[in-house]
Each structure stands twice: as C-alpha cells, then as structure tokens.
GROMACS .gro file of C-alpha atoms in nm:
model
  494
    1UNK     CA    1  -2.369   0.752  -1.407
    2UNK     CA    2  -2.338   1.070  -1.601
    3UNK     CA    3  -2.322   1.090  -1.976
    4UNK     CA    4  -1.945   1.041  -1.983
    5UNK     CA    5  -1.985   0.700  -1.825
    6UNK     CA    6  -1.865   0.807  -1.480
    7UNK     CA    7  -2.066   0.684  -1.187
    8UNK     CA    8  -2.244   0.935  -0.972
    9UNK     CA    9  -2.398   0.902  -0.629
   10UNK     CA   10  -2.744   0.833  -0.767
   11UNK     CA   11  -2.864   1.179  -0.679
   12UNK     CA   12  -3.043   1.363  -0.953
   13UNK     CA   13  -2.811   1.562  -1.178
   14UNK     CA   14  -2.834   1.937  -1.143
   15UNK     CA   15  -2.916   2.135  -1.456
   16UNK     CA   16  -2.566   2.285  -1.454
   17UNK     CA   17  -2.406   1.944  -1.416
   18UNK     CA   18  -2.635   1.798  -1.680
   19UNK     CA   19  -2.547   2.067  -1.930
   20UNK     CA   20  -2.179   2.032  -1.858
   21UNK     CA   21  -2.203   1.662  -1.937
   22UNK     CA   22  -2.422   1.693  -2.247
   23UNK     CA   23  -2.450   2.010  -2.448
   24UNK     CA   24  -2.148   2.159  -2.281
   25UNK     CA   25  -1.939   1.889  -2.439
   26UNK     CA   26  -2.033   2.016  -2.784
   27UNK     CA   27  -2.089   2.387  -2.726
   28UNK     CA   28  -2.247   2.421  -3.069
   29UNK     CA   29  -2.496   2.209  -3.256
   30UNK     CA   30  -2.412   2.136  -3.617
   31UNK     CA   31  -2.648   1.952  -3.849
   32UNK     CA   32  -2.801   2.045  -4.177
   33UNK     CA   33  -2.943   1.943  -4.510
   34UNK     CA   34  -2.719   1.832  -4.792
   35UNK     CA   35  -2.402   1.876  -4.592
   36UNK     CA   36  -2.487   2.230  -4.481
   37UNK     CA   37  -2.418   2.316  -4.122
   38UNK     CA   38  -2.540   2.578  -3.885
   39UNK     CA   39  -2.437   2.667  -3.533
   40UNK     CA   40  -2.667   2.756  -3.248
   41UNK     CA   41  -2.510   2.888  -2.932
   42UNK     CA   42  -2.581   2.670  -2.633
   43UNK     CA   43  -2.764   2.943  -2.442
   44UNK     CA   44  -2.981   3.013  -2.746
   45UNK     CA   45  -3.106   2.659  -2.796
   46UNK     CA   46  -3.159   2.612  -2.425
   47UNK     CA   47  -3.379   2.920  -2.426
   48UNK     CA   48  -3.569   2.790  -2.729
   49UNK     CA   49  -3.632   2.457  -2.556
   50UNK     CA   50  -3.740   2.629  -2.234
   51UNK     CA   51  -3.991   2.842  -2.424
   52UNK     CA   52  -4.138   2.533  -2.595
   53UNK     CA   53  -4.173   2.304  -2.291
   54UNK     CA   54  -4.528   2.177  -2.226
   55UNK     CA   55  -4.697   2.334  -1.927
   56UNK     CA   56  -4.880   2.022  -1.819
   57UNK     CA   57  -4.872   1.649  -1.871
   58UNK     CA   58  -5.113   1.423  -2.058
   59UNK     CA   59  -5.158   1.197  -1.754
   60UNK     CA   60  -5.103   1.199  -1.380
   61UNK     CA   61  -4.816   0.966  -1.282
   62UNK     CA   62  -4.928   0.661  -1.087
   63UNK     CA   63  -4.605   0.677  -0.888
   64UNK     CA   64  -4.265   0.846  -0.919
   65UNK     CA   65  -4.118   0.755  -1.259
   66UNK     CA   66  -3.761   0.731  -1.380
   67UNK     CA   67  -3.641   0.738  -1.741
   68UNK     CA   68  -3.300   0.617  -1.858
   69UNK     CA   69  -3.173   0.817  -2.156
   70UNK     CA   70  -2.898   0.629  -2.339
   71UNK     CA   71  -2.718   0.824  -2.612
   72UNK     CA   72  -2.411   0.621  -2.709
   73UNK     CA   73  -2.307   0.600  -3.075
   74UNK     CA   74  -2.050   0.352  -3.208
   75UNK     CA   75  -1.875   0.407  -3.540
   76UNK     CA   76  -2.076   0.722  -3.602
   77UNK     CA   77  -2.030   1.077  -3.475
   78UNK     CA   78  -2.384   1.117  -3.349
   79UNK     CA   79  -2.668   1.346  -3.450
   80UNK     CA   80  -2.654   1.710  -3.347
   81UNK     CA   81  -3.003   1.676  -3.202
   82UNK     CA   82  -2.890   1.439  -2.926
   83UNK     CA   83  -2.791   1.697  -2.662
   84UNK     CA   84  -3.102   1.902  -2.743
   85UNK     CA   85  -3.323   1.596  -2.689
   86UNK     CA   86  -3.141   1.504  -2.368
   87UNK     CA   87  -3.202   1.852  -2.234
   88UNK     CA   88  -3.563   1.871  -2.356
   89UNK     CA   89  -3.667   1.537  -2.207
   90UNK     CA   90  -3.494   1.611  -1.878
   91UNK     CA   91  -3.660   1.950  -1.852
   92UNK     CA   92  -4.003   1.817  -1.957
   93UNK     CA   93  -3.991   1.570  -1.671
   94UNK     CA   94  -3.878   1.835  -1.426
   95UNK     CA   95  -4.125   2.103  -1.529
   96UNK     CA   96  -4.431   1.876  -1.535
   97UNK     CA   97  -4.324   1.666  -1.237
   98UNK     CA   98  -4.389   1.348  -1.432
   99UNK     CA   99  -4.049   1.177  -1.432
  100UNK     CA  100  -3.683   1.211  -1.348
  101UNK     CA  101  -3.401   1.117  -1.584
  102UNK     CA  102  -3.056   0.964  -1.585
  103UNK     CA  103  -2.848   1.027  -1.898
  104UNK     CA  104  -2.575   0.773  -1.972
  105UNK     CA  105  -2.362   0.627  -2.246
  106UNK     CA  106  -2.214   0.352  -2.028
  107UNK     CA  107  -2.344   0.003  -2.123
  108UNK     CA  108  -2.301  -0.102  -1.758
  109UNK     CA  109  -2.627   0.081  -1.690
  110UNK     CA  110  -2.799  -0.224  -1.845
  111UNK     CA  111  -2.691  -0.452  -1.561
  112UNK     CA  112  -3.002  -0.619  -1.419
  113UNK     CA  113  -2.980  -0.445  -1.081
  114UNK     CA  114  -2.931  -0.109  -1.251
  115UNK     CA  115  -3.231  -0.150  -1.482
  116UNK     CA  116  -3.460  -0.216  -1.186
  117UNK     CA  117  -3.458   0.152  -1.095
  118UNK     CA  118  -3.608   0.258  -1.429
  119UNK     CA  119  -3.959   0.245  -1.570
  120UNK     CA  120  -3.847   0.293  -1.931
  121UNK     CA  121  -3.538   0.328  -2.150
  122UNK     CA  122  -3.506   0.599  -2.415
  123UNK     CA  123  -3.253   0.512  -2.686
  124UNK     CA  124  -3.176   0.863  -2.809
  125UNK     CA  125  -3.073   0.850  -3.174
  126UNK     CA  126  -2.829   0.565  -3.126
  127UNK     CA  127  -2.632   0.440  -3.425
  128UNK     CA  128  -2.399   0.140  -3.426
  129UNK     CA  129  -2.332  -0.168  -3.218
  130UNK     CA  130  -2.385  -0.022  -2.872
  131UNK     CA  131  -2.282  -0.329  -2.673
  132UNK     CA  132  -2.233  -0.696  -2.755
  133UNK     CA  133  -2.240  -0.850  -2.408
  134UNK     CA  134  -2.516  -1.117  -2.432
  135UNK     CA  135  -2.603  -1.075  -2.064
  136UNK     CA  136  -2.670  -0.702  -2.104
  137UNK     CA  137  -2.875  -0.767  -2.416
  138UNK     CA  138  -3.081  -1.030  -2.237
  139UNK     CA  139  -3.132  -0.790  -1.947
  140UNK     CA  140  -3.281  -0.535  -2.185
  141UNK     CA  141  -3.512  -0.792  -2.344
  142UNK     CA  142  -3.627  -0.916  -2.002
  143UNK     CA  143  -3.682  -0.557  -1.888
  144UNK     CA  144  -3.905  -0.470  -2.182
  145UNK     CA  145  -4.084  -0.803  -2.226
  146UNK     CA  146  -4.154  -0.812  -1.853
  147UNK     CA  147  -4.328  -0.476  -1.856
  148UNK     CA  148  -4.075  -0.195  -1.896
  149UNK     CA  149  -4.094   0.076  -2.159
  150UNK     CA  150  -3.878   0.129  -2.469
  151UNK     CA  151  -3.855   0.449  -2.670
  152UNK     CA  152  -3.648   0.512  -2.980
  153UNK     CA  153  -3.608   0.804  -3.219
  154UNK     CA  154  -3.462   0.838  -3.567
  155UNK     CA  155  -3.122   0.663  -3.570
  156UNK     CA  156  -3.232   0.403  -3.315
  157UNK     CA  157  -3.355   0.183  -3.599
  158UNK     CA  158  -2.988   0.114  -3.676
  159UNK     CA  159  -2.884   0.063  -3.314
  160UNK     CA  160  -2.711  -0.271  -3.260
  161UNK     CA  161  -2.594  -0.285  -3.620
  162UNK     CA  162  -2.233  -0.277  -3.735
  163UNK     CA  163  -2.256   0.069  -3.885
  164UNK     CA  164  -1.910   0.078  -4.044
  165UNK     CA  165  -1.995  -0.248  -4.226
  166UNK     CA  166  -2.299  -0.098  -4.395
  167UNK     CA  167  -2.525  -0.127  -4.090
  168UNK     CA  168  -2.491  -0.506  -4.089
  169UNK     CA  169  -2.741  -0.663  -3.849
  170UNK     CA  170  -2.594  -0.770  -3.515
  171UNK     CA  171  -2.903  -0.817  -3.296
  172UNK     CA  172  -3.217  -0.899  -3.496
  173UNK     CA  173  -3.448  -0.912  -3.195
  174UNK     CA  174  -3.379  -0.550  -3.107
  175UNK     CA  175  -3.514  -0.440  -3.445
  176UNK     CA  176  -3.817  -0.665  -3.404
  177UNK     CA  177  -3.880  -0.528  -3.056
  178UNK     CA  178  -3.852  -0.168  -3.178
  179UNK     CA  179  -4.063  -0.232  -3.488
  180UNK     CA  180  -3.832  -0.147  -3.781
  181UNK     CA  181  -3.482  -0.154  -3.923
  182UNK     CA  182  -3.297   0.078  -4.157
  183UNK     CA  183  -3.198   0.441  -4.216
  184UNK     CA  184  -3.280   0.508  -4.582
  185UNK     CA  185  -3.375   0.870  -4.640
  186UNK     CA  186  -3.373   1.167  -4.872
  187UNK     CA  187  -3.318   1.536  -4.784
  188UNK     CA  188  -3.241   1.624  -4.423
  189UNK     CA  189  -3.505   1.898  -4.442
  190UNK     CA  190  -3.760   1.704  -4.644
  191UNK     CA  191  -4.098   1.878  -4.642
  192UNK     CA  192  -4.400   1.646  -4.625
  193UNK     CA  193  -4.765   1.643  -4.529
  194UNK     CA  194  -4.813   1.415  -4.231
  195UNK     CA  195  -5.129   1.210  -4.201
  196UNK     CA  196  -5.256   1.096  -3.862
  197UNK     CA  197  -5.334   0.728  -3.915
  198UNK     CA  198  -5.499   0.697  -3.575
  199UNK     CA  199  -5.626   1.051  -3.500
  200UNK     CA  200  -5.807   0.953  -3.180
  201UNK     CA  201  -5.506   0.781  -3.025
  202UNK     CA  202  -5.399   0.943  -2.695
  203UNK     CA  203  -5.033   0.975  -2.799
  204UNK     CA  204  -5.118   1.197  -3.098
  205UNK     CA  205  -5.366   1.405  -2.899
  206UNK     CA  206  -5.153   1.723  -2.926
  207UNK     CA  207  -5.221   1.740  -3.301
  208UNK     CA  208  -5.597   1.771  -3.256
  209UNK     CA  209  -5.678   1.503  -3.511
  210UNK     CA  210  -5.555   1.718  -3.800
  211UNK     CA  211  -5.281   1.652  -4.058
  212UNK     CA  212  -4.985   1.886  -4.057
  213UNK     CA  213  -4.683   1.982  -4.264
  214UNK     CA  214  -4.332   1.923  -4.133
  215UNK     CA  215  -3.965   1.930  -4.230
  216UNK     CA  216  -3.707   1.680  -4.110
  217UNK     CA  217  -3.499   1.387  -4.230
  218UNK     CA  218  -3.751   1.104  -4.254
  219UNK     CA  219  -3.646   0.739  -4.271
  220UNK     CA  220  -3.813   0.500  -4.515
  221UNK     CA  221  -3.825   0.158  -4.349
  222UNK     CA  222  -3.775  -0.151  -4.562
  223UNK     CA  223  -3.692  -0.420  -4.306
  224UNK     CA  224  -3.898  -0.557  -4.014
  225UNK     CA  225  -4.158  -0.278  -4.028
  226UNK     CA  226  -4.517  -0.396  -4.077
  227UNK     CA  227  -4.865  -0.283  -3.981
  228UNK     CA  228  -4.914  -0.641  -3.866
  229UNK     CA  229  -4.660  -0.557  -3.596
  230UNK     CA  230  -4.706  -0.185  -3.522
  231UNK     CA  231  -4.991   0.049  -3.433
  232UNK     CA  232  -4.904   0.328  -3.676
  233UNK     CA  233  -4.975   0.676  -3.543
  234UNK     CA  234  -4.862   0.892  -3.835
  235UNK     CA  235  -4.721   0.852  -4.184
  236UNK     CA  236  -4.635   1.051  -4.496
  237UNK     CA  237  -4.941   1.147  -4.700
  238UNK     CA  238  -4.806   1.039  -5.038
  239UNK     CA  239  -5.079   1.222  -5.229
  240UNK     CA  240  -4.981   1.556  -5.079
  241UNK     CA  241  -4.602   1.517  -5.056
  242UNK     CA  242  -4.314   1.524  -5.303
  243UNK     CA  243  -4.135   1.196  -5.235
  244UNK     CA  244  -3.829   1.279  -5.447
  245UNK     CA  245  -3.677   1.573  -5.260
  246UNK     CA  246  -3.299   1.560  -5.241
  247UNK     CA  247  -3.064   1.273  -5.307
  248UNK     CA  248  -3.186   0.922  -5.232
  249UNK     CA  249  -2.965   0.753  -4.971
  250UNK     CA  250  -3.061   0.387  -4.983
  251UNK     CA  251  -3.383   0.247  -5.127
  252UNK     CA  252  -3.655   0.496  -5.031
  253UNK     CA  253  -3.936   0.340  -5.235
  254UNK     CA  254  -4.207   0.111  -5.101
  255UNK     CA  255  -4.449  -0.053  -5.342
  256UNK     CA  256  -4.732  -0.011  -5.091
  257UNK     CA  257  -4.659   0.359  -5.033
  258UNK     CA  258  -4.657   0.301  -4.657
  259UNK     CA  259  -4.407   0.544  -4.505
  260UNK     CA  260  -4.474   0.528  -4.133
  261UNK     CA  261  -4.318   0.798  -3.915
  262UNK     CA  262  -4.429   0.699  -3.564
  263UNK     CA  263  -4.589   0.402  -3.396
  264UNK     CA  264  -4.651   0.222  -3.070
  265UNK     CA  265  -4.649  -0.150  -3.009
  266UNK     CA  266  -4.652  -0.410  -2.736
  267UNK     CA  267  -4.363  -0.650  -2.687
  268UNK     CA  268  -4.472  -0.896  -2.422
  269UNK     CA  269  -4.586  -0.668  -2.142
  270UNK     CA  270  -4.355  -0.392  -2.264
  271UNK     CA  271  -4.471  -0.061  -2.410
  272UNK     CA  272  -4.274   0.046  -2.719
  273UNK     CA  273  -4.273   0.378  -2.905
  274UNK     CA  274  -4.065   0.494  -3.201
  275UNK     CA  275  -4.062   0.810  -3.412
  276UNK     CA  276  -3.824   0.904  -3.692
  277UNK     CA  277  -3.883   1.280  -3.653
  278UNK     CA  278  -3.573   1.362  -3.449
  279UNK     CA  279  -3.291   1.439  -3.691
  280UNK     CA  280  -3.271   1.816  -3.656
  281UNK     CA  281  -3.223   1.995  -3.322
  282UNK     CA  282  -3.516   2.225  -3.400
  283UNK     CA  283  -3.755   1.932  -3.349
  284UNK     CA  284  -3.687   1.963  -2.977
  285UNK     CA  285  -3.781   2.327  -2.950
  286UNK     CA  286  -4.106   2.278  -3.139
  287UNK     CA  287  -4.392   2.307  -2.883
  288UNK     CA  288  -4.622   2.058  -3.058
  289UNK     CA  289  -4.347   1.800  -3.102
  290UNK     CA  290  -4.243   1.832  -2.737
  291UNK     CA  291  -4.604   1.786  -2.627
  292UNK     CA  292  -4.623   1.479  -2.851
  293UNK     CA  293  -4.298   1.339  -2.713
  294UNK     CA  294  -4.413   1.403  -2.355
  295UNK     CA  295  -4.724   1.194  -2.416
  296UNK     CA  296  -4.513   0.921  -2.577
  297UNK     CA  297  -4.282   0.923  -2.276
  298UNK     CA  298  -4.575   0.891  -2.037
  299UNK     CA  299  -4.699   0.601  -2.248
  300UNK     CA  300  -4.373   0.405  -2.226
  301UNK     CA  301  -4.342   0.489  -1.855
  302UNK     CA  302  -4.684   0.333  -1.796
  303UNK     CA  303  -4.892   0.640  -1.708
  304UNK     CA  304  -5.072   0.724  -2.033
  305UNK     CA  305  -5.305   0.440  -2.127
  306UNK     CA  306  -5.306   0.385  -2.502
  307UNK     CA  307  -5.400   0.091  -2.727
  308UNK     CA  308  -5.130  -0.101  -2.912
  309UNK     CA  309  -5.320  -0.347  -3.131
  310UNK     CA  310  -5.138  -0.356  -3.468
  311UNK     CA  311  -5.303  -0.138  -3.731
  312UNK     CA  312  -5.370  -0.431  -3.966
  313UNK     CA  313  -5.563  -0.613  -3.692
  314UNK     CA  314  -5.806  -0.330  -3.615
  315UNK     CA  315  -6.153  -0.465  -3.689
  316UNK     CA  316  -6.477  -0.318  -3.556
  317UNK     CA  317  -6.480  -0.585  -3.286
  318UNK     CA  318  -6.120  -0.523  -3.183
  319UNK     CA  319  -6.183  -0.149  -3.156
  320UNK     CA  320  -6.488  -0.225  -2.942
  321UNK     CA  321  -6.280  -0.451  -2.719
  322UNK     CA  322  -6.020  -0.176  -2.682
  323UNK     CA  323  -6.294   0.064  -2.578
  324UNK     CA  324  -6.428  -0.183  -2.323
  325UNK     CA  325  -6.087  -0.289  -2.198
  326UNK     CA  326  -6.150  -0.651  -2.297
  327UNK     CA  327  -5.895  -0.902  -2.423
  328UNK     CA  328  -6.003  -1.229  -2.586
  329UNK     CA  329  -5.763  -1.521  -2.548
  330UNK     CA  330  -5.750  -1.873  -2.685
  331UNK     CA  331  -5.717  -2.128  -2.405
  332UNK     CA  332  -5.620  -2.484  -2.508
  333UNK     CA  333  -5.832  -2.743  -2.330
  334UNK     CA  334  -5.660  -2.890  -2.025
  335UNK     CA  335  -5.574  -3.258  -2.053
  336UNK     CA  336  -5.525  -3.256  -2.428
  337UNK     CA  337  -5.186  -3.295  -2.592
  338UNK     CA  338  -5.142  -2.934  -2.704
  339UNK     CA  339  -4.807  -2.773  -2.767
  340UNK     CA  340  -4.768  -2.402  -2.705
  341UNK     CA  341  -4.685  -2.339  -3.072
  342UNK     CA  342  -5.000  -2.525  -3.180
  343UNK     CA  343  -5.206  -2.299  -2.955
  344UNK     CA  344  -5.037  -1.991  -3.102
  345UNK     CA  345  -5.105  -2.113  -3.457
  346UNK     CA  346  -5.470  -2.186  -3.376
  347UNK     CA  347  -5.514  -1.840  -3.227
  348UNK     CA  348  -5.372  -1.685  -3.543
  349UNK     CA  349  -5.609  -1.892  -3.760
  350UNK     CA  350  -5.905  -1.761  -3.559
  351UNK     CA  351  -5.787  -1.401  -3.562
  352UNK     CA  352  -5.727  -1.397  -3.187
  353UNK     CA  353  -5.450  -1.175  -3.056
  354UNK     CA  354  -5.397  -1.344  -2.719
  355UNK     CA  355  -5.311  -1.692  -2.596
  356UNK     CA  356  -5.327  -1.865  -2.260
  357UNK     CA  357  -5.063  -2.130  -2.193
  358UNK     CA  358  -5.044  -2.421  -1.952
  359UNK     CA  359  -4.738  -2.437  -1.731
  360UNK     CA  360  -4.535  -2.744  -1.826
  361UNK     CA  361  -4.694  -2.798  -2.169
  362UNK     CA  362  -4.455  -2.895  -2.448
  363UNK     CA  363  -4.327  -2.591  -2.635
  364UNK     CA  364  -4.341  -2.746  -2.984
  365UNK     CA  365  -4.280  -3.071  -3.166
  366UNK     CA  366  -3.937  -2.943  -3.270
  367UNK     CA  367  -3.864  -2.786  -2.931
  368UNK     CA  368  -3.966  -3.078  -2.714
  369UNK     CA  369  -3.917  -2.918  -2.373
  370UNK     CA  370  -4.173  -2.811  -2.113
  371UNK     CA  371  -4.288  -2.452  -2.087
  372UNK     CA  372  -4.148  -2.378  -1.744
  373UNK     CA  373  -3.877  -2.187  -1.559
  374UNK     CA  374  -3.603  -2.424  -1.680
  375UNK     CA  375  -3.616  -2.289  -2.036
  376UNK     CA  376  -3.287  -2.133  -2.144
  377UNK     CA  377  -3.250  -1.794  -2.314
  378UNK     CA  378  -3.250  -1.938  -2.667
  379UNK     CA  379  -3.568  -2.136  -2.602
  380UNK     CA  380  -3.742  -1.833  -2.453
  381UNK     CA  381  -3.636  -1.625  -2.753
  382UNK     CA  382  -3.787  -1.885  -2.987
  383UNK     CA  383  -4.119  -1.843  -2.808
  384UNK     CA  384  -4.104  -1.462  -2.825
  385UNK     CA  385  -4.030  -1.468  -3.196
  386UNK     CA  386  -4.305  -1.724  -3.262
  387UNK     CA  387  -4.555  -1.500  -3.085
  388UNK     CA  388  -4.436  -1.194  -3.274
  389UNK     CA  389  -4.464  -1.370  -3.610
  390UNK     CA  390  -4.821  -1.472  -3.523
  391UNK     CA  391  -4.913  -1.121  -3.400
  392UNK     CA  392  -5.010  -1.280  -3.070
  393UNK     CA  393  -4.937  -1.220  -2.706
  394UNK     CA  394  -4.898  -1.477  -2.428
  395UNK     CA  395  -5.139  -1.317  -2.184
  396UNK     CA  396  -5.214  -1.582  -1.921
  397UNK     CA  397  -5.089  -1.913  -1.787
  398UNK     CA  398  -5.272  -2.197  -1.615
  399UNK     CA  399  -5.045  -2.339  -1.347
  400UNK     CA  400  -5.262  -2.596  -1.169
  401UNK     CA  401  -5.141  -2.659  -0.814
  402UNK     CA  402  -4.840  -2.442  -0.742
  403UNK     CA  403  -4.545  -2.597  -0.561
  404UNK     CA  404  -4.541  -2.476  -0.199
  405UNK     CA  405  -4.163  -2.429  -0.199
  406UNK     CA  406  -4.094  -2.052  -0.168
  407UNK     CA  407  -3.786  -2.069  -0.393
  408UNK     CA  408  -3.981  -2.249  -0.665
  409UNK     CA  409  -4.264  -1.998  -0.627
  410UNK     CA  410  -4.018  -1.719  -0.695
  411UNK     CA  411  -3.858  -1.891  -0.997
  412UNK     CA  412  -4.201  -1.959  -1.145
  413UNK     CA  413  -4.329  -1.603  -1.109
  414UNK     CA  414  -4.001  -1.455  -1.233
  415UNK     CA  415  -4.021  -1.677  -1.541
  416UNK     CA  416  -4.385  -1.593  -1.610
  417UNK     CA  417  -4.317  -1.221  -1.582
  418UNK     CA  418  -4.022  -1.242  -1.821
  419UNK     CA  419  -4.245  -1.429  -2.067
  420UNK     CA  420  -4.487  -1.136  -2.067
  421UNK     CA  421  -4.764  -1.307  -1.872
  422UNK     CA  422  -4.987  -1.086  -1.662
  423UNK     CA  423  -5.247  -1.334  -1.532
  424UNK     CA  424  -5.201  -1.670  -1.362
  425UNK     CA  425  -5.488  -1.916  -1.329
  426UNK     CA  426  -5.416  -2.146  -1.037
  427UNK     CA  427  -5.573  -2.377  -0.782
  428UNK     CA  428  -5.581  -2.258  -0.420
  429UNK     CA  429  -5.265  -2.329  -0.223
  430UNK     CA  430  -5.177  -2.355   0.142
  431UNK     CA  431  -4.913  -2.085   0.090
  432UNK     CA  432  -5.165  -1.814   0.002
  433UNK     CA  433  -4.953  -1.544   0.163
  434UNK     CA  434  -4.654  -1.637  -0.058
  435UNK     CA  435  -4.868  -1.621  -0.371
  436UNK     CA  436  -5.013  -1.283  -0.275
  437UNK     CA  437  -4.667  -1.143  -0.205
  438UNK     CA  438  -4.521  -1.268  -0.532
  439UNK     CA  439  -4.825  -1.152  -0.728
  440UNK     CA  440  -4.758  -0.803  -0.598
  441UNK     CA  441  -4.380  -0.822  -0.652
  442UNK     CA  442  -4.407  -0.937  -1.013
  443UNK     CA  443  -4.727  -0.754  -1.103
  444UNK     CA  444  -4.911  -1.075  -1.190
  445UNK     CA  445  -5.285  -1.103  -1.134
  446UNK     CA  446  -5.413  -1.428  -0.981
  447UNK     CA  447  -5.755  -1.576  -1.056
  448UNK     CA  448  -5.916  -1.907  -0.946
  449UNK     CA  449  -5.886  -2.198  -1.184
  450UNK     CA  450  -6.262  -2.221  -1.240
  451UNK     CA  451  -6.299  -1.857  -1.347
  452UNK     CA  452  -6.398  -1.791  -1.707
  453UNK     CA  453  -6.288  -1.427  -1.713
  454UNK     CA  454  -6.015  -1.240  -1.535
  455UNK     CA  455  -6.127  -0.939  -1.338
  456UNK     CA  456  -5.891  -0.647  -1.325
  457UNK     CA  457  -5.779  -0.348  -1.525
  458UNK     CA  458  -5.849  -0.530  -1.852
  459UNK     CA  459  -6.073  -0.840  -1.823
  460UNK     CA  460  -5.972  -1.145  -2.022
  461UNK     CA  461  -6.239  -1.355  -2.194
  462UNK     CA  462  -6.110  -1.706  -2.252
  463UNK     CA  463  -6.231  -1.920  -2.541
  464UNK     CA  464  -6.153  -2.281  -2.451
  465UNK     CA  465  -6.052  -2.478  -2.756
  466UNK     CA  466  -6.042  -2.854  -2.796
  467UNK     CA  467  -5.840  -3.017  -3.069
  468UNK     CA  468  -6.156  -3.202  -3.173
  469UNK     CA  469  -6.376  -2.893  -3.202
  470UNK     CA  470  -6.473  -2.827  -3.564
  471UNK     CA  471  -6.328  -2.504  -3.699
  472UNK     CA  472  -6.676  -2.373  -3.784
  473UNK     CA  473  -6.774  -2.397  -3.417
  474UNK     CA  474  -6.462  -2.209  -3.311
  475UNK     CA  475  -6.526  -1.935  -3.565
  476UNK     CA  476  -6.883  -1.907  -3.434
  477UNK     CA  477  -6.757  -1.879  -3.075
  478UNK     CA  478  -6.519  -1.600  -3.170
  479UNK     CA  479  -6.795  -1.424  -3.364
  480UNK     CA  480  -7.027  -1.437  -3.061
  481UNK     CA  481  -6.777  -1.260  -2.836
  482UNK     CA  482  -6.701  -1.014  -3.115
  483UNK     CA  483  -7.067  -0.926  -3.159
  484UNK     CA  484  -7.116  -0.898  -2.784
  485UNK     CA  485  -6.823  -0.658  -2.758
  486UNK     CA  486  -6.960  -0.441  -3.040
  487UNK     CA  487  -7.303  -0.427  -2.875
  488UNK     CA  488  -7.158  -0.342  -2.535
  489UNK     CA  489  -6.933  -0.074  -2.678
  490UNK     CA  490  -7.225   0.084  -2.861
  491UNK     CA  491  -7.420   0.094  -2.535
  492UNK     CA  492  -7.125   0.256  -2.363
  493UNK     CA  493  -7.112  -0.021  -2.101
  494UNK     CA  494  -6.779  -0.098  -1.933
   0.00000   0.00000   0.00000
C-alpha cells in the first residue's frame, strides 16, 4: 500500500513514487511557533535531509528488516514534520542498507497476515482515533507483545484518542504500551537544556554522553508515564531551562520535575521507543537527531541490543545483570496451589522483574480459568495489565509433558509467544522434531525440565519459591544472586 491507502504490488516504492505520495501531496511544509508559519520548498528540504543522513549504522542487521511507517491522522490536520520524517526514515534505511520501509495510512495494513512482513511499526506523529476495529487493535498488541517493535514520536501519545472530544481516551492499552499519554506543551520552539539520563545507553550513543541544548515543541506527560514503566533516555534539565516559555497549553507542571523526552521499554517481548522531539520539520534534517533516530529504529527492529529495565528499578545488581546478560525470575514451586497473579505479586514484593508461569495454572482467584491457549482476548489483556502494573515480565513457562498432537503444539506455542514468553521448560517428548520446528517458528527457546538456568542469548536464573518459605529466606536468596551478579560483573566475566 502506498500512503494514500492504495495497494501496490509489494515492490519497494521508488524515491520518485514515494515523494509523489508523501511530500508531493503537500508541496510545502508549514509549521511554526505561536501560529507562525514558514514554507520550505520540497527540493530544499529533501536536500537538507540528504545532507544530514548518517553514513553508517549503529549495528549490523541480523537479517533483512522491514519497517512499517503509519502516518494517518483523524480529526487533526497532521504535523508538517510528517512527510519530512517519512522521507528521512526511508532514506536512512536505504543509505545504510539497514531496513526497507512501507509508508501507509490504510488501517488494513494491520491485518495479521500483513503485519507478519514487518519487524517494527513506526507511528509517525499520529493524532486521533486511527482505527476502532477490535481485531486490528488486537493484531497490533499481539505483534508487539510477541516480539515486534513499536516506535512513536511526538503526537503518537494521543493516537487512539478521540481528538475532537478533547483527546478522550479510546484505547488505554495503547498508551500503556507506548509509555505515556497526553500532548500538553508550551512554545513550539521551546529552548531547553537536555540531560542524558542514561548516557551510556546505546540508543543515545550519538550524543557522546554530553547534555545539549535544543529547540522544539516538547510534551509534558501527565498520564501513564512513569519511571517504573520506562527506561528514560533523556529529559529536560529543569535547573538549566526556562520552563515557562510561551503559552501553556494544558497542564505543563509536574510536582516531581520529571519531564522525560525519550525512552525505551519492553512490552512482553516487544521493543518500544518513543521521543517527543519531532514537532518541527527541521528535526529531521539535524544530523545528530537522525543518527539518534537511526539507532532507535535499529533497536525496535531488533538489531541494536539495548537494555530496557525501567529507570526506577536500576539497582547496582540489576545493572550488573544487564551487563552479564542475566535475567532473574521467580518460579512458583510445582505442585503447590499458586495462581499466576500470586506469583506476579510475590515477584514484585521481592523486587524481581521476571516471572515463570506453569501452563494450566489458575490465573487468579477472581479470574478462575487456567493459563492456557483457551484464554480469550479480555483474559489475556488482564494478564498483560497485571504484569505491567507490577513492573514484571512473564519470561518463561513450565509446560510439563507437551501434548503430541501437532495442532495442539501449534496452538500452545502461538499462545505462549503472544503472552511474551521466550523460554519453555518441558519434559522430553516423542515428537521432538515438532517441538524443534515450532521453537524455531515462534522464536521460543526450549530447555529440559530439570535445568536451573536457561542457556541462550540471555541466561535465566530461576529462584524457586514455595508458599511456605519464610520471606526472610526468599530475600536472602535474591540477595545471593544479586551479590553474585555484582561480583561477576566486576570481574568482567560473561
């Protein structure tokens, strides 16, 4: 599909065809501070973007990557930076050879079969209720939670709201998945000093660990946003910035002074990035910002490895575990009457960020259904939101003896993938070839039931918890693995 919603053959759009469908539709870009407008001839801004494109990528692609750029607005005219961003991202992928793009504003692109061709979705400055079809919305959730990437910029924090009704919420989980809601701001050319909250993070590598001054329209998030949810990359340095520039549109004050501008997060297996710096077209012919956005794109596509532990959860031990590639997960003792929600709550009490489930265990006392492939969409959503509220991730699942029926195999692995699980702990089965094939298809790692740690790209250390174990013993067990991780990280051992 091209940007007008017309289907194309699936071949990559030519630059001429791309421009005709994007910037060519506007001819001029108009956007400015305080109602001012300026016009930049199409050829001029294209040349500016071309001159600013990064010469090389932050990471080597693991395989050919494809990015969906969705730029629909509903009930709002759209930011003037949209065609510039479409062009810049398309050309960055082409020039560096890191990804190809499809630009669309047709919601049909979110059909399940369509989404399969993409590694990540970039919601480019979308405002308004983009589509209400519950199937398409579920497809997007399944895509991200199952391991796809999600990128948003600026106006995307009011995507899937009823904009003409005061940005009334229409899909709460989208805001949770993205990491914030709202569009409160001051001047469209607000000048601030930007602090790097995580200067060593790979995504902010282009800034060299140093703060910098910038002008753009910067949103002040009041809803959903939290450092318990997001790994904040940069924010406004309130001690070095005038926070009262221009007219206040919406409540721009936070008691805690936390004005985040960009972050990453994990939603299930999905990689999420958002940045508010995208209001003005000039952002997308700024060399440093394009280099930053290229790294962010490679992160959501799955090629640039970068940690996503929420900022508020970053202890010395957690940073050590990130360095080592370890994850520590609570594993409820088999044979005891645990519910999944009880396990999640216990993990939160112990400060653990990961949980292992048991296939078929009761979800909760209120949701008295087994954790298996028969769960409906509402029940699965309840689990996702419970995990998000606890700042936990469902990392692994103990399945016991898998049913040898191929169809049931497929349903089970499809369910586990959509629930964000990356490791299955199972007993050996006669249908080993089926398990191996499905493990590869769904990207799920298999380990024997008697294993205490999962080998692989990021080993999992399980802490088995009995309901009868005194809390002091559990705290001591967590502290032992924390101290071990600190010691190993200091030694530089992997």
